[in-house]
Amino acid sequence: MSSLGRQHPLANVDWLTVLVYGVLVIFGWMNIYSAAVVDTHPNPMDMSQEYGKQFLFILISSFLGLMVLYMEGEFFNKFAIYIYGLFILLLLLVLAVGTTVNGAKAWIQIGGFALQPAEFAKIGVGLMLAKYISNTKAKFNNWKTRLIAAVIIGIPALLILVQPDVGSLLTFVAFILALYREGLSGNVLIIGLGAIVFGVLSIISGFNKVNYPFFGEQSGVFILMTIVFIIGIVFMGLIKNFVVPRNRKKLYLITILSTVAAIGFSFSVNFMIDKVLAKHQKTRIYVTLGLEEKEEDRSEMSGDSETAEAADMVVKSKSDDPGYNARMAKIAVGNGGFFGQGYRQGPMTKNKYVPERWTDFIFSVISEEWGFVGSVAVIGLFVFLIVRLINMAERQRSQFSRVYGYCVASIFFLHLLINVGMVIGLAPIIGIPLPFMSYGGSSLIGFTLLLFIFLRLDAERLSVFR
Amino acid sequence: MNLDGRRITIILIVCVIAIIFVIRLFFLQVVNSTWREQATALTEEEIPLYPPRGIIYDREGRMLVTNQTVYNLMVVPKKVQPFDTTSLCKLLRIQPSDITALFAKAKARGEYHRPQLLVEQITPADYAAISEQLYKFVGFYAESRTLRVYPQSVGALFLGDVGKISPSEYKANNYYTKLEYIGKSGIEKAYEEELRGVKGIKYAFRDNVGNIKDQEGDKEDKAAIPGIDLICTMDAELQKYGEKLMQNKRGCIVAIEPKTGEILAMVSAPTYDPNLLVGRVRGHNFNVLTNDPQKPLFNRATQAQYRPGSIFKLAQSLTALSVGAITPQTRIHCNRGIIGCHGSHSYDDLEMAIVHSCNPYFREVMHKVVEGNRDPKSRFRDARLGLEIWQEYIKRFGFGSDLHCDIPGVKTGNVPGVEFYDKWYGKEQWAFSTIYSLSIGEGEMLVTPLQMCNMACIIANRGWYVPPHTVKQIGIGGKPKDDFLVRYDLGIDTAHFTTVVNAMEKVLQPGGTAWRAAPKDIVVCGKTGTVQNAGGKEDHAVFICFAPKEDPKIAIAVYTENAGFGGTWSAPVATLLIEKYLNDSIAKSSESREKLILDANFLDR
């Protein structure tokens, strides 16, 4: 490290970001308390309860974050590969000795605490990607670079898929955003977005059964395929008539390939849904897309009074309604109104209607008790943090720091996107935490380290060229 | 490659997503209220607070109806944990099969998670033993309810009863839930709104597994307003004595204070202890009483429609005097050719005709009223015109009406008129000769004992009545309903009443049809009746009266089915009651009459 002078380690640290971090963590803790408080254990630092444990995690995270700030940024550059390797080892270890919770073998039990390596693996991947890109001055217009980047992301992703923890896996998509900044073709994003839209269309049409002439009742996806095929034919016709001959050949090829790809894609999406996904995952997707039974249909089940009906609804739902979590979260959010029900006053929260409300569904608690105002404030803080991190990444002279900064911002963004999207009913139920706010030691410590490593790197931005 | 723009692209993506979220949140939280309604339906529980039902006292302040706390043993099948079945069954005195059957029923109805009623109405004494053990049985709990009790055990049909709301009552009224109780008859039904009070609401919260929790909410609880206590018009001692006198008889007594229309006693015999229709025994006893051939649940005083018999001659006299068909001096031969008579008399004036209850006299009286030569060309048309006038007068006495009284289910009886006979015989197919049995209270004329007593009141008041009613004060020190502060004047000259009253006085004097029943020292004015019965059965004994002659305090109608002469079997009942009411005791000279009545048994006739 080439230092331009001996400065205090905490000089040049971006304190505004630290402040935002602190607000989110403390506000998260307050809401965890509201969501999980047990009348017999009113002390927020009661170690037998989630809020007490979270307090401990906050202390540990603060300590580790401070330690990172006192470290040399150079360390993370030099040891990136080892850190990456260490986390890969942990991911292997969890497959060997891990404990299974909610169907995923994702936890390593150490004493009274459980460690979730997937939450830390993102740090390793971020550092490793930054290291690779900055060292090789890689350009993303060649296949070799793309392949190596894919491998760096792919190894831990594959290990997480084996657990299987689809939620954590999805957050690895974040790295694509970081790579896009470093030159990965924008087509990847567009194709990705197009694939999502077309995939949703395929699922919706595949969900509906259609009675075809001659073929009888079949999946509606064949109609979609036919439409794609017709559009392909129309394009061929257009190319023949309106494009100069020397360009035709290439366009023909693109049209044929994309038509075939689209048909193949929609077919395989439905194949995945039908044959590969577990029943509950399939249902979750259907529920999110509004295809599975809705609450209105359910409440029609008769009881003698409105409230008894509601009670029936809850009890019935819990056992056999796949949309229960999603619906309860939405009701809790909607119940918040503009100003919220007040701290520790949310009836849906207080009466335990939303499952996982202090972990993955913490945003529903915030929404119910703090209302539209509180929800927007939290989203606003996250957007502020992400945009600030992006701008901080841009001010780095070192490419290593910049790539890493983008990784950090992208990871926060993806968590926000999936977690909040899930709570407000825009995304399927995917169990990932809301950074800094959800209960959980691994995630809080993981996100803290992720952020503070970048804050350390940023603090040294003026003194390093890498 | 210039990558500077990509920062902006990424920031834009972040912002677009954030904006989408904010819009979505705005719709969920601010625009659309259905989510909030769902949350309320899910989390809020409105627990009804039942007020105590109003207490009913008699006119002397004796408690007639009050409340008693009992316990219902409830169970939520879903919450039940393995328990010692034998000891629970022993404790509750039920069979294990009762529990399994209830659970099966709950499951079939999809109510496995909801409270089910296992044992109903456990008395406080029994509950004391149960409550000590109940904690051992998870999922079982007790709920307190109140029941009616009748400390005096009198006036079952007068006071009425309370029972589970029926589907039709539930539909007709949006105040109740399906599990509530409602007044079914008598005062309990007529004054249901006053007695029930107003339910309160306690707002509580329900958690995700259905537990009810008492939490601070933003809705304020509404306290229950207790039911209003009532002072009824009954004199419990009189009622009790009346029920005693009517033992082993079928029939009824109605006693009214003429000035106020307050019903002092209303006995329908055979009677029963109102406490039989309360609590766990209600269902069983209700069946027994319903199937009893003597029909104890049938309120003869207001629902039985009898032919009035000779007492009707009083109304006939007043009508005839009013229309000018006769004068008090009019004498008529006791011509027993068309219609029978009894006793030795041959040419009575009105007063003596009433005393002797002369049938030919009153046949002729009505003849004069109905065939008054209003249409000289046709006696058929003449009779039509006359009967219309007659009917109008008779209706003034309250016959054919419910008397605007407050007793649920009263019958109106029948005052046959032109329409009735046109339908019966055909237009202009009938004349007085066809319908003359009306003249002595037989034929198609039907009245209820309440109406008979009301007629006694009218005569006692010399021309007016207040609708008979059962509640004197709504709320202690309160007023009756406005309807019962109104006097209905018949528009008949007081002088005519004097004639009739004098005659009635003589009925209880030597030579009158009820002279044996006359008590010492009290001037009772009365009229006997003996109503013929088809099928060779014994006649019904009828008597109406009031006393004292001046400033009457009580009017009574007694109808004893299949007993015989009215003067022999009903008049003593009435006069004993008068003695009891006016003197508070039965004189030595009346004791033989009392014994005669108490010993009489007409149930098997």
PDB file of C-alpha atoms in Angstrom, chain A residues 13-138:
ATOM      1  CA  VAL A  13     -14.764   7.270   6.423  1.00  0.00           C
ATOM      2  CA  ASP A  14     -18.136   8.100   4.876  1.00  0.00           C
ATOM      3  CA  TRP A  15     -20.023   8.790   8.095  1.00  0.00           C
ATOM      4  CA  LEU A  16     -23.284   9.610   6.356  1.00  0.00           C
ATOM      5  CA  THR A  17     -23.470   6.010   5.113  1.00  0.00           C
ATOM      6  CA  VAL A  18     -22.611   4.790   8.594  1.00  0.00           C
ATOM      7  CA  LEU A  19     -25.446   6.928   9.909  1.00  0.00           C
ATOM      8  CA  VAL A  20     -27.945   5.476   7.424  1.00  0.00           C
ATOM      9  CA  TYR A  21     -26.689   2.020   8.352  1.00  0.00           C
ATOM     10  CA  GLY A  22     -27.178   2.801  12.046  1.00  0.00           C
ATOM     11  CA  VAL A  23     -30.706   4.138  11.527  1.00  0.00           C
ATOM     12  CA  LEU A  24     -31.731   1.038   9.564  1.00  0.00           C
ATOM     13  CA  VAL A  25     -30.226  -1.337  12.129  1.00  0.00           C
ATOM     14  CA  ILE A  26     -31.762   0.367  15.138  1.00  0.00           C
ATOM     15  CA  PHE A  27     -35.136   0.830  13.438  1.00  0.00           C
ATOM     16  CA  GLY A  28     -35.012  -2.816  12.406  1.00  0.00           C
ATOM     17  CA  TRP A  29     -34.314  -3.851  15.970  1.00  0.00           C
ATOM     18  CA  MET A  30     -37.240  -1.778  17.253  1.00  0.00           C
ATOM     19  CA  ASN A  31     -39.575  -3.513  14.824  1.00  0.00           C
ATOM     20  CA  ILE A  32     -38.175  -6.934  15.634  1.00  0.00           C
ATOM     21  CA  TYR A  33     -39.044  -6.161  19.247  1.00  0.00           C
ATOM     22  CA  SER A  34     -42.564  -5.169  18.257  1.00  0.00           C
ATOM     23  CA  ALA A  35     -42.984  -8.270  16.135  1.00  0.00           C
ATOM     24  CA  ALA A  36     -41.571 -10.790  18.565  1.00  0.00           C
ATOM     25  CA  VAL A  37     -42.154  -9.349  22.015  1.00  0.00           C
ATOM     26  CA  VAL A  38     -43.435 -11.799  24.586  1.00  0.00           C
ATOM     27  CA  ASP A  39     -45.400 -10.326  27.473  1.00  0.00           C
ATOM     28  CA  THR A  40     -43.433 -12.263  30.031  1.00  0.00           C
ATOM     29  CA  HIS A  41     -40.108 -11.048  28.614  1.00  0.00           C
ATOM     30  CA  PRO A  42     -40.555  -7.313  28.099  1.00  0.00           C
ATOM     31  CA  ASN A  43     -36.844  -6.483  28.315  1.00  0.00           C
ATOM     32  CA  PRO A  44     -35.567  -5.660  24.798  1.00  0.00           C
ATOM     33  CA  MET A  45     -32.187  -7.134  25.770  1.00  0.00           C
ATOM     34  CA  ASP A  46     -33.559 -10.416  27.063  1.00  0.00           C
ATOM     35  CA  MET A  47     -31.175 -12.952  25.562  1.00  0.00           C
ATOM     36  CA  SER A  48     -33.775 -15.705  25.468  1.00  0.00           C
ATOM     37  CA  GLN A  49     -35.767 -13.756  22.890  1.00  0.00           C
ATOM     38  CA  GLU A  50     -35.114 -12.749  19.281  1.00  0.00           C
ATOM     39  CA  TYR A  51     -34.858  -9.058  20.130  1.00  0.00           C
ATOM     40  CA  GLY A  52     -32.268  -9.737  22.821  1.00  0.00           C
ATOM     41  CA  LYS A  53     -30.257 -11.855  20.440  1.00  0.00           C
ATOM     42  CA  GLN A  54     -30.532  -9.232  17.732  1.00  0.00           C
ATOM     43  CA  PHE A  55     -29.157  -6.715  20.209  1.00  0.00           C
ATOM     44  CA  LEU A  56     -26.187  -9.002  20.666  1.00  0.00           C
ATOM     45  CA  PHE A  57     -25.808  -9.336  16.905  1.00  0.00           C
ATOM     46  CA  ILE A  58     -25.852  -5.551  16.613  1.00  0.00           C
ATOM     47  CA  LEU A  59     -23.048  -5.330  19.179  1.00  0.00           C
ATOM     48  CA  ILE A  60     -21.026  -7.998  17.376  1.00  0.00           C
ATOM     49  CA  SER A  61     -21.651  -6.359  13.993  1.00  0.00           C
ATOM     50  CA  SER A  62     -20.633  -2.936  15.278  1.00  0.00           C
ATOM     51  CA  PHE A  63     -17.472  -4.406  16.708  1.00  0.00           C
ATOM     52  CA  LEU A  64     -16.625  -6.280  13.517  1.00  0.00           C
ATOM     53  CA  GLY A  65     -17.492  -3.235  11.396  1.00  0.00           C
ATOM     54  CA  LEU A  66     -15.203  -1.059  13.477  1.00  0.00           C
ATOM     55  CA  MET A  67     -12.452  -3.668  13.220  1.00  0.00           C
ATOM     56  CA  VAL A  68     -12.787  -3.635   9.449  1.00  0.00           C
ATOM     57  CA  LEU A  69     -12.464   0.168   9.479  1.00  0.00           C
ATOM     58  CA  TYR A  70      -9.208  -0.163  11.444  1.00  0.00           C
ATOM     59  CA  MET A  71      -7.828  -2.708   9.030  1.00  0.00           C
ATOM     60  CA  GLU A  72      -5.777  -1.968   5.907  1.00  0.00           C
ATOM     61  CA  GLY A  73      -7.857  -1.945   2.713  1.00  0.00           C
ATOM     62  CA  GLU A  74      -4.946  -3.646   0.999  1.00  0.00           C
ATOM     63  CA  PHE A  75      -5.693  -6.776   3.018  1.00  0.00           C
ATOM     64  CA  PHE A  76      -8.981  -7.415   1.204  1.00  0.00           C
ATOM     65  CA  ASN A  77      -7.310  -7.033  -2.170  1.00  0.00           C
ATOM     66  CA  LYS A  78      -4.447  -9.324  -1.329  1.00  0.00           C
ATOM     67  CA  PHE A  79      -6.485 -11.943   0.449  1.00  0.00           C
ATOM     68  CA  ALA A  80      -9.579 -11.803  -1.802  1.00  0.00           C
ATOM     69  CA  ILE A  81      -8.873 -15.237  -3.233  1.00  0.00           C
ATOM     70  CA  TYR A  82      -8.369 -16.736   0.216  1.00  0.00           C
ATOM     71  CA  ILE A  83     -11.514 -15.145   1.593  1.00  0.00           C
ATOM     72  CA  TYR A  84     -13.373 -16.463  -1.453  1.00  0.00           C
ATOM     73  CA  GLY A  85     -11.858 -19.885  -0.895  1.00  0.00           C
ATOM     74  CA  LEU A  86     -12.732 -19.858   2.790  1.00  0.00           C
ATOM     75  CA  PHE A  87     -16.385 -19.207   2.051  1.00  0.00           C
ATOM     76  CA  ILE A  88     -16.465 -21.885  -0.627  1.00  0.00           C
ATOM     77  CA  LEU A  89     -15.109 -24.248   2.026  1.00  0.00           C
ATOM     78  CA  LEU A  90     -17.837 -23.171   4.424  1.00  0.00           C
ATOM     79  CA  LEU A  91     -20.443 -23.815   1.727  1.00  0.00           C
ATOM     80  CA  LEU A  92     -18.994 -27.285   1.229  1.00  0.00           C
ATOM     81  CA  LEU A  93     -18.905 -27.792   4.977  1.00  0.00           C
ATOM     82  CA  VAL A  94     -22.565 -26.873   5.357  1.00  0.00           C
ATOM     83  CA  LEU A  95     -23.478 -29.529   2.829  1.00  0.00           C
ATOM     84  CA  ALA A  96     -21.542 -32.045   4.917  1.00  0.00           C
ATOM     85  CA  VAL A  97     -22.520 -31.138   8.484  1.00  0.00           C
ATOM     86  CA  GLY A  98     -25.294 -28.550   8.085  1.00  0.00           C
ATOM     87  CA  THR A  99     -28.648 -28.528   9.776  1.00  0.00           C
ATOM     88  CA  THR A 100     -31.789 -28.499   7.705  1.00  0.00           C
ATOM     89  CA  VAL A 101     -34.278 -25.711   8.362  1.00  0.00           C
ATOM     90  CA  ASN A 102     -37.332 -25.189   6.132  1.00  0.00           C
ATOM     91  CA  GLY A 103     -36.061 -27.805   3.706  1.00  0.00           C
ATOM     92  CA  ALA A 104     -32.687 -26.168   3.082  1.00  0.00           C
ATOM     93  CA  LYS A 105     -29.452 -27.548   4.475  1.00  0.00           C
ATOM     94  CA  ALA A 106     -28.116 -24.057   5.012  1.00  0.00           C
ATOM     95  CA  TRP A 107     -27.010 -23.775   8.622  1.00  0.00           C
ATOM     96  CA  ILE A 108     -23.906 -24.696  10.580  1.00  0.00           C
ATOM     97  CA  GLN A 109     -24.688 -25.092  14.256  1.00  0.00           C
ATOM     98  CA  ILE A 110     -22.044 -23.579  16.536  1.00  0.00           C
ATOM     99  CA  GLY A 111     -23.014 -23.683  20.164  1.00  0.00           C
ATOM    100  CA  GLY A 112     -26.271 -21.843  20.601  1.00  0.00           C
ATOM    101  CA  PHE A 113     -25.938 -19.997  17.340  1.00  0.00           C
ATOM    102  CA  ALA A 114     -26.400 -21.032  13.756  1.00  0.00           C
ATOM    103  CA  LEU A 115     -24.235 -19.714  10.956  1.00  0.00           C
ATOM    104  CA  GLN A 116     -25.595 -19.371   7.438  1.00  0.00           C
ATOM    105  CA  PRO A 117     -22.569 -19.388   5.099  1.00  0.00           C
ATOM    106  CA  ALA A 118     -24.613 -18.268   2.103  1.00  0.00           C
ATOM    107  CA  GLU A 119     -24.978 -14.840   3.725  1.00  0.00           C
ATOM    108  CA  PHE A 120     -21.192 -14.480   3.839  1.00  0.00           C
ATOM    109  CA  ALA A 121     -20.428 -16.031   0.473  1.00  0.00           C
ATOM    110  CA  LYS A 122     -21.536 -12.831  -1.266  1.00  0.00           C
ATOM    111  CA  ILE A 123     -18.588 -10.984   0.308  1.00  0.00           C
ATOM    112  CA  GLY A 124     -16.201 -13.564  -1.092  1.00  0.00           C
ATOM    113  CA  VAL A 125     -17.724 -13.404  -4.546  1.00  0.00           C
ATOM    114  CA  GLY A 126     -17.689  -9.603  -4.521  1.00  0.00           C
ATOM    115  CA  LEU A 127     -14.032  -9.437  -3.519  1.00  0.00           C
ATOM    116  CA  MET A 128     -13.056 -12.163  -5.945  1.00  0.00           C
ATOM    117  CA  LEU A 129     -14.852 -10.542  -8.894  1.00  0.00           C
ATOM    118  CA  ALA A 130     -13.266  -7.193  -8.055  1.00  0.00           C
ATOM    119  CA  LYS A 131      -9.872  -8.814  -7.798  1.00  0.00           C
ATOM    120  CA  TYR A 132     -10.223 -10.669 -11.100  1.00  0.00           C
ATOM    121  CA  ILE A 133     -11.518  -7.713 -13.033  1.00  0.00           C
ATOM    122  CA  SER A 134      -9.049  -5.204 -11.621  1.00  0.00           C
ATOM    123  CA  ASN A 135      -6.024  -7.496 -11.970  1.00  0.00           C
ATOM    124  CA  THR A 136      -6.642  -8.598 -15.537  1.00  0.00           C
ATOM    125  CA  LYS A 137      -8.153  -5.348 -16.736  1.00  0.00           C
ATOM    126  CA  ALA A 138     -10.703  -7.756 -18.116  1.00  0.00           C
TER     127      ALA A 138
END
